[in-house]
Amino acid sequence: MAGTPGARPERAPERDARERAEPERDAAQRDARERAEAGRTEAGRDAAQHTEPQHTEPERAEPGRNAAERAEAEAAPRHVVVTGAAGGIGRAVAEEFAADEGTVLTLVDIDRDGLAAAAEALDAGHITADLSSPEGPCEAVDRAWDSRGAVDVLVNAAGIYPSLDMIDVSCDASEDAAGEPGGDTNGGVPGGAGSRAAGSARPGGVELWDRIFALNSRAPALATAALARRAVAASRTASVVNISSGAALRARPGGGPYASSKAALEMATRAAALELGPHGIRVNAVSPGFVPVASDCNPVAPEYAAAVSDNPLGRPGTPRDVARAVRWIAGEDAAWITGEILRVDGGSAAGAGRLPRLWPPAGHPAHAGAPPVGSTQADVRPVDVRPVDVRPVDVEPVDEAPAHAPHGRYAATPGEHRPGSGRQSPSEHQPEGSST
């Protein structure tokens, strides 16, 4: 038999069997791998179904509302309560809110006839109340809530602006204060009714002071607190807008008590915003400049109106100017604003445009350009600037105590001053950077 020496010839049947077995083995291996992979996948699904869910801290919502919540809130009817709504700025605020479809309006005032006329014109409910009394503001809010539903917006617009000199704030309630009432029912502006009907007797100095503060400061605080209690109990949000005045920052002759009451109102606004914010209750104020309104209750002389109407925008304000600002800051577009005093005054708070330039003197190149707001070039007159006589000051040398010397050695006896005796000892622990 021919063959390679040392090699074992392969038998034909063995070769044929091996060739037939290889495809079967490969197929079996593939099936095994697929079954193993399927088992791992199924086991993973079972494990996932039996795994305890992870408890994660919910994401904290950003202040304000998202677009969907805002759209829903804006579409829902709002119950708006406006005090001082018989006239002036209060009436304008009520008219502004009445333009919103679906708004439920409740008007509050002491003037029965004016209130009834406003309510009829605006298809609103109305409550006659003396807001200068301790119980008046709370009763008005509770009646509005109980009779017409939860209150969403409260606008405290009632106020009075009588003229009262500080010297006439007498301890004797029977003394009449000098001067005549002047005007504001709604925040620094003449007009409207607040706590006393037109034509009633003028109170004495101390009584008038108390009435000003009762209506302008205490009533908004009480009404806000009453609303907050109801809103918190019902787990509802709310918005409060107080009507302040530019007088809160700038006193005027005869307006000291009024200015003081509005300054107090602005601080009460901030304090309420701070405490009620965590409950979702926003509290802001709108501060008008001078806004003339027709009022028999609080008339204002034309000379006074002309004197206080100057502002960079060159015109007096209107009740609607203020009402639009109130409606905006009470609404969803201002959902992340609270504790703010919104000045609506034509720029009056920016500065005094009619004051002459004090430096440099007229004729200096710096004067080239426009004259002061509301003035003509002829109004700007040169200022007499005189040189200041500066004389040297005698400075006596100070006898410094040695650092190692006992403090008592340099102490002054009663009634006596020695050089260096006022020097402070390190043992007195004066805070760094402070001065004596």
Coordinates of C-alpha atoms in Angstrom, one line a residue, residues 81-84 106-110 127-146 151 153-159 194-195 210-230 240 242 265:
V81 CA -62.8 93.9 46.6
V82 CA -62.1 97.6 46.3
T83 CA -62.4 100.1 49.2
G84 CA -63.0 103.8 48.6
T106 CA -67.4 94.1 45.5
L107 CA -67.2 97.8 46.2
V108 CA -66.8 99.2 49.7
D109 CA -67.3 102.8 50.9
I110 CA -69.1 105.0 53.5
I127 CA -71.0 97.1 51.1
T128 CA -71.5 100.3 53.1
A129 CA -68.9 100.5 55.9
D130 CA -67.1 103.0 58.1
L131 CA -63.5 101.8 57.6
S132 CA -62.2 104.2 60.2
S133 CA -63.8 102.1 62.9
P134 CA -61.9 99.1 64.4
E135 CA -64.4 96.6 63.2
G136 CA -65.3 98.1 59.8
P137 CA -62.5 96.7 57.7
C138 CA -62.7 93.1 59.0
E139 CA -66.5 93.1 58.7
A140 CA -66.3 94.3 55.1
V141 CA -63.9 91.6 54.0
D142 CA -65.8 88.9 55.8
R143 CA -69.1 90.0 54.3
A144 CA -67.6 90.1 50.8
W145 CA -66.2 86.6 51.2
D146 CA -69.4 85.1 52.6
V151 CA -61.7 87.0 47.7
V153 CA -57.7 90.6 45.2
L154 CA -58.1 93.3 47.8
V155 CA -57.4 96.9 46.9
N156 CA -57.3 99.3 49.8
A157 CA -58.0 102.6 48.2
A158 CA -60.0 104.5 50.9
G159 CA -58.2 107.5 52.4
G194 CA -63.3 107.4 53.3
S195 CA -64.7 107.6 56.8
D210 CA -56.3 109.6 64.9
R211 CA -58.9 109.6 62.1
I212 CA -56.2 110.0 59.5
F213 CA -54.2 107.1 60.8
A214 CA -57.3 105.0 61.4
L215 CA -58.4 105.2 57.8
N216 CA -55.1 105.6 55.9
S217 CA -53.0 103.1 57.9
R218 CA -55.0 100.9 60.3
A219 CA -57.9 100.1 57.9
P220 CA -55.7 98.6 55.2
A221 CA -53.7 96.6 57.8
L222 CA -56.9 95.2 59.4
A223 CA -58.5 94.4 56.0
T224 CA -55.3 92.6 54.9
A225 CA -55.2 90.6 58.1
A226 CA -58.8 89.6 57.7
L227 CA -58.3 88.5 54.1
A228 CA -55.1 86.5 55.1
R229 CA -56.9 84.6 57.8
R230 CA -59.7 83.5 55.5
V240 CA -53.4 92.8 48.2
N242 CA -52.5 99.3 49.1
L265 CA -48.8 102.2 55.4

